[in-house]
mmCIF file of C-alpha atoms in Angstrom:
data_model
loop_
_atom_site.group_PDB
_atom_site.id
_atom_site.type_symbol
_atom_site.label_atom_id
_atom_site.label_comp_id
_atom_site.label_asym_id
_atom_site.label_seq_id
_atom_site.Cartn_x
_atom_site.Cartn_y
_atom_site.Cartn_z
ATOM 1 C CA MET A 1 10.501 -36.089 -66.047
ATOM 2 C CA GLU A 2 12.752 -33.431 -67.556
ATOM 3 C CA HIS A 3 15.564 -32.215 -65.311
ATOM 4 C CA HIS A 4 16.562 -28.549 -65.296
ATOM 5 C CA PRO A 5 20.010 -28.207 -63.666
ATOM 6 C CA GLU A 6 19.923 -24.426 -64.006
ATOM 7 C CA SER A 7 16.717 -24.229 -61.958
ATOM 8 C CA SER A 8 18.139 -26.566 -59.330
ATOM 9 C CA ASP A 9 21.335 -24.508 -59.010
ATOM 10 C CA ALA A 10 19.338 -21.296 -58.760
ATOM 11 C CA SER A 11 17.221 -22.777 -55.978
ATOM 12 C CA VAL A 12 20.303 -23.808 -53.985
ATOM 13 C CA GLU A 13 21.849 -20.366 -54.455
ATOM 14 C CA GLU A 14 18.629 -18.646 -53.413
ATOM 15 C CA HIS A 15 18.516 -20.553 -50.113
ATOM 16 C CA ALA A 16 22.258 -20.361 -49.351
ATOM 17 C CA ILE A 17 23.113 -18.124 -46.434
ATOM 18 C CA PRO A 18 25.605 -15.269 -46.874
ATOM 19 C CA SER A 19 29.238 -15.607 -45.798
ATOM 20 C CA LEU A 20 30.104 -14.976 -42.138
ATOM 21 C CA PRO A 21 31.521 -11.451 -42.715
ATOM 22 C CA VAL A 22 28.319 -10.479 -44.514
ATOM 23 C CA ARG A 23 26.211 -11.972 -41.730
ATOM 24 C CA ILE A 24 28.158 -10.016 -39.111
ATOM 25 C CA VAL A 25 27.388 -6.790 -40.968
ATOM 26 C CA GLN A 26 23.732 -7.822 -41.239
ATOM 27 C CA VAL A 27 23.495 -8.156 -37.446
ATOM 28 C CA PHE A 28 24.000 -4.393 -37.237
ATOM 29 C CA VAL A 29 22.213 -3.138 -40.351
ATOM 30 C CA SER A 30 19.567 -5.715 -41.355
ATOM 31 C CA PRO A 31 18.956 -8.327 -38.635
ATOM 32 C CA ALA A 32 15.553 -9.304 -40.063
ATOM 33 C CA ALA A 33 17.149 -10.427 -43.350
ATOM 34 C CA LEU A 34 19.849 -12.291 -41.426
ATOM 35 C CA PHE A 35 17.381 -14.206 -39.263
ATOM 36 C CA ASP A 36 15.212 -15.042 -42.273
ATOM 37 C CA ALA A 37 18.292 -16.731 -43.755
ATOM 38 C CA LEU A 38 19.163 -18.471 -40.470
ATOM 39 C CA ARG A 39 15.597 -19.706 -40.132
ATOM 40 C CA ARG A 40 16.007 -21.563 -43.430
ATOM 41 C CA GLN A 41 19.592 -22.656 -42.800
ATOM 42 C CA PRO A 42 20.861 -22.338 -39.205
ATOM 43 C CA ALA A 43 24.617 -21.770 -38.921
ATOM 44 C CA TRP A 44 26.127 -21.410 -35.472
ATOM 45 C CA LEU A 45 29.542 -23.094 -35.337
ATOM 46 C CA GLY A 46 31.456 -20.698 -37.588
ATOM 47 C CA ALA A 47 29.811 -17.694 -35.950
ATOM 48 C CA MET A 48 30.677 -18.976 -32.463
ATOM 49 C CA LEU A 49 34.288 -19.744 -33.385
ATOM 50 C CA GLY A 50 34.634 -16.306 -34.959
ATOM 51 C CA LEU A 51 33.173 -14.724 -31.838
ATOM 52 C CA ILE A 52 35.629 -16.600 -29.619
ATOM 53 C CA GLY A 53 38.562 -15.764 -31.910
ATOM 54 C CA ILE A 54 37.820 -12.032 -31.952
ATOM 55 C CA SER A 55 37.263 -11.994 -28.184
ATOM 56 C CA ILE A 56 40.614 -13.706 -27.561
ATOM 57 C CA ALA A 57 42.326 -11.237 -29.913
ATOM 58 C CA LEU A 58 40.838 -8.354 -27.904
ATOM 59 C CA GLN A 59 42.047 -9.940 -24.656
ATOM 60 C CA LEU A 60 45.576 -10.114 -26.068
ATOM 61 C CA LEU A 61 45.422 -6.627 -27.577
ATOM 62 C CA THR A 62 44.127 -4.831 -24.473
ATOM 63 C CA PRO A 63 47.367 -4.871 -22.412
ATOM 64 C CA VAL A 64 49.286 -3.784 -25.510
ATOM 65 C CA ILE A 65 47.291 -0.626 -26.274
ATOM 66 C CA VAL A 66 45.897 0.283 -22.851
ATOM 67 C CA PRO A 67 48.315 1.933 -20.390
ATOM 68 C CA GLU A 68 49.154 -0.284 -17.414
ATOM 69 C CA GLU A 69 48.081 2.423 -14.965
ATOM 70 C CA VAL A 70 44.642 2.653 -16.572
ATOM 71 C CA LEU A 71 44.228 -1.134 -16.440
ATOM 72 C CA ARG A 72 45.224 -1.137 -12.794
ATOM 73 C CA ASN A 73 42.771 1.644 -11.926
ATOM 74 C CA MET A 74 40.037 -0.208 -13.782
ATOM 75 C CA MET A 75 40.694 -3.401 -11.836
ATOM 76 C CA GLU A 76 40.774 -1.505 -8.558
ATOM 77 C CA ALA A 77 37.369 -0.008 -9.355
ATOM 78 C CA GLN A 78 36.013 -3.494 -10.067
ATOM 79 C CA PHE A 79 37.474 -5.172 -6.989
ATOM 80 C CA GLU A 80 36.698 -2.402 -4.498
ATOM 81 C CA ARG A 81 32.999 -3.141 -4.835
ATOM 82 C CA PHE A 82 33.675 -6.444 -3.095
ATOM 83 C CA VAL A 83 36.900 -5.834 -1.146
ATOM 84 C CA GLN A 84 37.128 -2.922 1.281
ATOM 85 C CA ASP A 85 40.388 -3.783 3.036
ATOM 86 C CA PRO A 86 43.171 -1.790 1.266
ATOM 87 C CA ALA A 87 45.832 -4.471 1.747
ATOM 88 C CA LEU A 88 43.584 -7.241 0.438
ATOM 89 C CA LEU A 89 42.463 -5.025 -2.446
ATOM 90 C CA GLU A 90 46.078 -4.405 -3.420
ATOM 91 C CA GLN A 91 46.774 -8.134 -3.269
ATOM 92 C CA GLN A 92 43.789 -8.954 -5.485
ATOM 93 C CA VAL A 93 44.746 -6.346 -8.077
ATOM 94 C CA ASP A 94 48.392 -7.484 -8.114
ATOM 95 C CA GLY A 95 47.248 -11.059 -8.696
ATOM 96 C CA ALA A 96 44.957 -10.046 -11.565
ATOM 97 C CA MET A 97 47.655 -7.894 -13.181
ATOM 98 C CA SER A 98 50.269 -10.651 -12.976
ATOM 99 C CA GLN A 99 47.864 -13.117 -14.583
ATOM 100 C CA GLY A 100 47.623 -11.006 -17.730
ATOM 101 C CA PRO A 101 45.016 -11.956 -20.349
ATOM 102 C CA ILE A 102 45.041 -15.686 -19.472
ATOM 103 C CA GLY A 103 42.025 -15.488 -17.174
ATOM 104 C CA GLY A 104 40.007 -13.575 -19.751
ATOM 105 C CA ILE A 105 40.893 -16.050 -22.494
ATOM 106 C CA VAL A 106 39.840 -19.020 -20.365
ATOM 107 C CA THR A 107 36.588 -17.238 -19.536
ATOM 108 C CA VAL A 108 35.925 -16.628 -23.239
ATOM 109 C CA LEU A 109 36.637 -20.248 -24.212
ATOM 110 C CA ILE A 110 34.422 -21.722 -21.521
ATOM 111 C CA GLY A 111 31.831 -19.009 -21.056
ATOM 112 C CA THR A 112 30.881 -18.244 -24.668
ATOM 113 C CA PRO A 113 29.315 -21.650 -25.508
ATOM 114 C CA ILE A 114 27.641 -21.779 -22.098
ATOM 115 C CA VAL A 115 26.079 -18.309 -22.337
ATOM 116 C CA LEU A 116 24.889 -18.828 -25.927
ATOM 117 C CA SER A 117 23.379 -22.209 -25.050
ATOM 118 C CA LEU A 118 21.681 -20.725 -21.991
ATOM 119 C CA ILE A 119 20.090 -17.929 -24.005
ATOM 120 C CA ALA A 120 18.910 -20.361 -26.688
ATOM 121 C CA GLY A 121 17.468 -22.590 -23.949
ATOM 122 C CA LEU A 122 15.627 -19.697 -22.280
ATOM 123 C CA LEU A 123 14.077 -18.691 -25.608
ATOM 124 C CA LEU A 124 13.144 -22.307 -26.300
ATOM 125 C CA ILE A 125 11.424 -22.642 -22.924
ATOM 126 C CA ALA A 126 9.436 -19.437 -23.317
ATOM 127 C CA PHE A 127 8.408 -19.592 -26.963
ATOM 128 C CA ASN A 128 8.340 -23.355 -27.633
ATOM 129 C CA VAL A 129 7.449 -25.078 -24.385
ATOM 130 C CA ILE A 130 5.181 -22.401 -22.896
ATOM 131 C CA LEU A 131 3.815 -20.675 -25.996
ATOM 132 C CA GLY A 132 3.838 -23.616 -28.397
ATOM 133 C CA GLY A 133 6.261 -22.373 -31.046
ATOM 134 C CA GLU A 134 8.326 -24.590 -33.316
ATOM 135 C CA ALA A 135 11.763 -22.999 -33.668
ATOM 136 C CA SER A 136 14.700 -25.352 -33.131
ATOM 137 C CA PHE A 137 17.477 -25.027 -30.579
ATOM 138 C CA LYS A 138 19.930 -24.821 -33.481
ATOM 139 C CA GLN A 139 18.080 -21.844 -34.983
ATOM 140 C CA LEU A 140 18.071 -20.019 -31.650
ATOM 141 C CA LEU A 141 21.727 -20.843 -31.033
ATOM 142 C CA SER A 142 22.525 -19.445 -34.482
ATOM 143 C CA ALA A 143 20.685 -16.230 -33.637
ATOM 144 C CA GLY A 144 22.584 -15.807 -30.377
ATOM 145 C CA ALA A 145 25.967 -16.568 -31.924
ATOM 146 C CA HIS A 146 25.436 -13.768 -34.439
ATOM 147 C CA ALA A 147 23.767 -11.277 -32.084
ATOM 148 C CA PHE A 148 26.718 -11.422 -29.695
ATOM 149 C CA TYR A 149 28.929 -9.688 -32.256
ATOM 150 C CA ILE A 150 27.188 -6.571 -30.976
ATOM 151 C CA GLY A 151 28.709 -7.270 -27.573
ATOM 152 C CA THR A 152 32.095 -7.657 -29.238
ATOM 153 C CA ALA A 153 31.634 -4.226 -30.800
ATOM 154 C CA GLY A 154 30.911 -2.900 -27.326
ATOM 155 C CA GLY A 155 34.186 -4.422 -26.146
ATOM 156 C CA VAL A 156 36.065 -2.655 -28.949
ATOM 157 C CA VAL A 157 34.506 0.674 -27.947
ATOM 158 C CA SER A 158 35.439 0.138 -24.282
ATOM 159 C CA ILE A 159 39.030 -0.770 -25.173
ATOM 160 C CA GLY A 160 39.254 2.341 -27.355
ATOM 161 C CA LEU A 161 38.085 4.517 -24.455
ATOM 162 C CA LEU A 162 40.567 2.868 -22.091
ATOM 163 C CA ALA A 163 43.364 3.387 -24.620
ATOM 164 C CA VAL A 164 42.845 7.157 -24.487
ATOM 165 C CA GLY A 165 42.806 7.144 -20.696
ATOM 166 C CA ALA A 166 39.103 6.911 -19.880
ATOM 167 C CA GLU A 167 38.549 4.622 -16.899
ATOM 168 C CA ILE A 168 35.354 3.121 -18.307
ATOM 169 C CA THR A 169 34.593 -0.545 -18.750
ATOM 170 C CA THR A 170 30.836 -0.418 -19.362
ATOM 171 C CA LEU A 171 28.800 2.006 -21.464
ATOM 172 C CA SER A 172 25.804 2.358 -19.189
ATOM 173 C CA PRO A 173 22.909 4.730 -18.437
ATOM 174 C CA GLY A 174 24.843 5.773 -15.344
ATOM 175 C CA LEU A 175 27.289 7.679 -17.563
ATOM 176 C CA PHE A 176 24.548 10.096 -18.595
ATOM 177 C CA LEU A 177 22.987 10.623 -15.164
ATOM 178 C CA PRO A 178 24.134 12.336 -11.971
ATOM 179 C CA GLU A 179 26.334 10.095 -9.847
ATOM 180 C CA MET A 180 24.234 7.897 -7.571
ATOM 181 C CA GLU A 181 25.215 5.788 -4.598
ATOM 182 C CA GLY A 182 23.807 2.530 -3.268
ATOM 183 C CA PHE A 183 21.739 -0.021 -5.145
ATOM 184 C CA ILE A 184 20.402 2.430 -7.756
ATOM 185 C CA GLY A 185 23.890 3.564 -8.681
ATOM 186 C CA ARG A 186 25.225 0.006 -8.913
ATOM 187 C CA PHE A 187 22.189 -1.069 -10.926
ATOM 188 C CA LEU A 188 22.370 1.775 -13.468
ATOM 189 C CA ASN A 189 26.124 1.445 -13.863
ATOM 190 C CA GLY A 190 25.761 -2.302 -14.338
ATOM 191 C CA ILE A 191 23.480 -2.012 -17.374
ATOM 192 C CA ASN A 192 25.507 -2.420 -20.552
ATOM 193 C CA ILE A 193 23.939 -0.510 -23.446
ATOM 194 C CA PHE A 194 25.301 -3.069 -25.911
ATOM 195 C CA SER A 195 23.657 -5.890 -23.943
ATOM 196 C CA VAL A 196 20.335 -4.068 -24.236
ATOM 197 C CA TRP A 197 20.970 -3.820 -27.982
ATOM 198 C CA ILE A 198 21.546 -7.592 -28.105
ATOM 199 C CA CYS A 199 18.171 -8.132 -26.423
ATOM 200 C CA GLY A 200 16.525 -5.995 -29.112
ATOM 201 C CA VAL A 201 18.223 -7.859 -31.970
ATOM 202 C CA LEU A 202 17.246 -11.222 -30.488
ATOM 203 C CA GLY A 203 13.715 -9.843 -30.285
ATOM 204 C CA VAL A 204 13.894 -9.514 -34.077
ATOM 205 C CA ALA A 205 15.015 -13.160 -34.238
ATOM 206 C CA VAL A 206 11.969 -14.194 -32.204
ATOM 207 C CA SER A 207 9.692 -12.353 -34.615
ATOM 208 C CA ARG A 208 11.238 -14.166 -37.613
ATOM 209 C CA PHE A 209 11.422 -17.651 -36.064
ATOM 210 C CA TYR A 210 7.978 -17.577 -34.462
ATOM 211 C CA PRO A 211 5.178 -16.432 -36.785
ATOM 212 C CA GLY A 212 2.767 -14.174 -34.938
ATOM 213 C CA ARG A 213 5.266 -13.142 -32.249
ATOM 214 C CA SER A 214 6.355 -9.515 -32.209
ATOM 215 C CA VAL A 215 9.805 -8.017 -31.832
ATOM 216 C CA ALA A 216 8.621 -6.526 -28.549
ATOM 217 C CA ALA A 217 7.734 -9.966 -27.161
ATOM 218 C CA GLY A 218 11.243 -11.385 -27.491
ATOM 219 C CA THR A 219 12.943 -8.117 -26.543
ATOM 220 C CA THR A 220 10.862 -7.638 -23.401
ATOM 221 C CA TYR A 221 11.360 -11.232 -22.257
ATOM 222 C CA LEU A 222 15.154 -11.103 -22.598
ATOM 223 C CA LEU A 223 15.407 -7.549 -21.279
ATOM 224 C CA VAL A 224 13.502 -8.442 -18.116
ATOM 225 C CA LEU A 225 15.782 -11.437 -17.524
ATOM 226 C CA TYR A 226 18.853 -9.295 -18.146
ATOM 227 C CA LEU A 227 17.728 -6.530 -15.769
ATOM 228 C CA ILE A 228 16.939 -9.118 -13.092
ATOM 229 C CA LEU A 229 20.510 -10.409 -13.464
ATOM 230 C CA VAL A 230 21.947 -6.873 -13.212
ATOM 231 C CA ALA A 231 19.804 -6.186 -10.134
ATOM 232 C CA ALA A 232 20.936 -9.434 -8.497
ATOM 233 C CA ILE A 233 24.595 -8.542 -9.094
ATOM 234 C CA ALA A 234 23.987 -5.050 -7.657
ATOM 235 C CA VAL A 235 22.391 -6.540 -4.518
ATOM 236 C CA PHE A 236 25.139 -9.148 -4.148
ATOM 237 C CA SER A 237 27.970 -6.625 -4.526
ATOM 238 C CA GLY A 238 26.237 -4.356 -1.985
ATOM 239 C CA LEU A 239 25.968 -7.209 0.502
ATOM 240 C CA LEU A 240 29.627 -8.119 0.079
ATOM 241 C CA ALA A 241 30.673 -4.506 0.468
ATOM 242 C CA GLY A 242 28.582 -4.245 3.642
ATOM 243 C CA LEU A 243 30.079 -7.399 5.105
ATOM 244 C CA ALA A 244 33.585 -6.276 4.228
ATOM 245 C CA GLY A 245 32.914 -2.860 5.792
#
């Protein structure tokens, strides 16, 4: 049989996935093309390491470019949902400020692989085990590792707002609505617009990895789970605030 090296090389090149920087851009501008490539050739390790590296860099950069007073006010706003006693609140904030970015870096190192694996597992349960699809855990992990660059972009936006003095940590629907108290206020302010965007992009991944499944199917599934999590946090913080009061 005659061998055609040119044809073989062309086939390899055709099925090779783009470089990581190109894939990161694709997450934002052409996720369908990205997930078509990841379906053929899953790639998660480099994307995850890049995600962790950028997140750590942001943790280190935040105290450099954000005024200390703004950081302190931000932490007070976070802690006061759970701690009502002024003296204890001051103690908690002082402890967090003295710790610097170390806590955030540890959270990134440990939490990133766990969260990405959890999301891949939830998709696997819904669309493989329950609905009989055939995507692999590695494909779904690849999708999550790339989609979470959207969350990193959200972090950059938040840091930029903090750097100019805005005491905002989450871009949420609550910013565009009248101020609300109680569970509704905590729930709306807890929804991160970039997290909703991630759910939509992973919905595109579902549509490319599972023939016959729509973008809406994956998006709705993940969005419902995400909103349940936000609601649970809102209820929990309300209970703690009530007990502390």
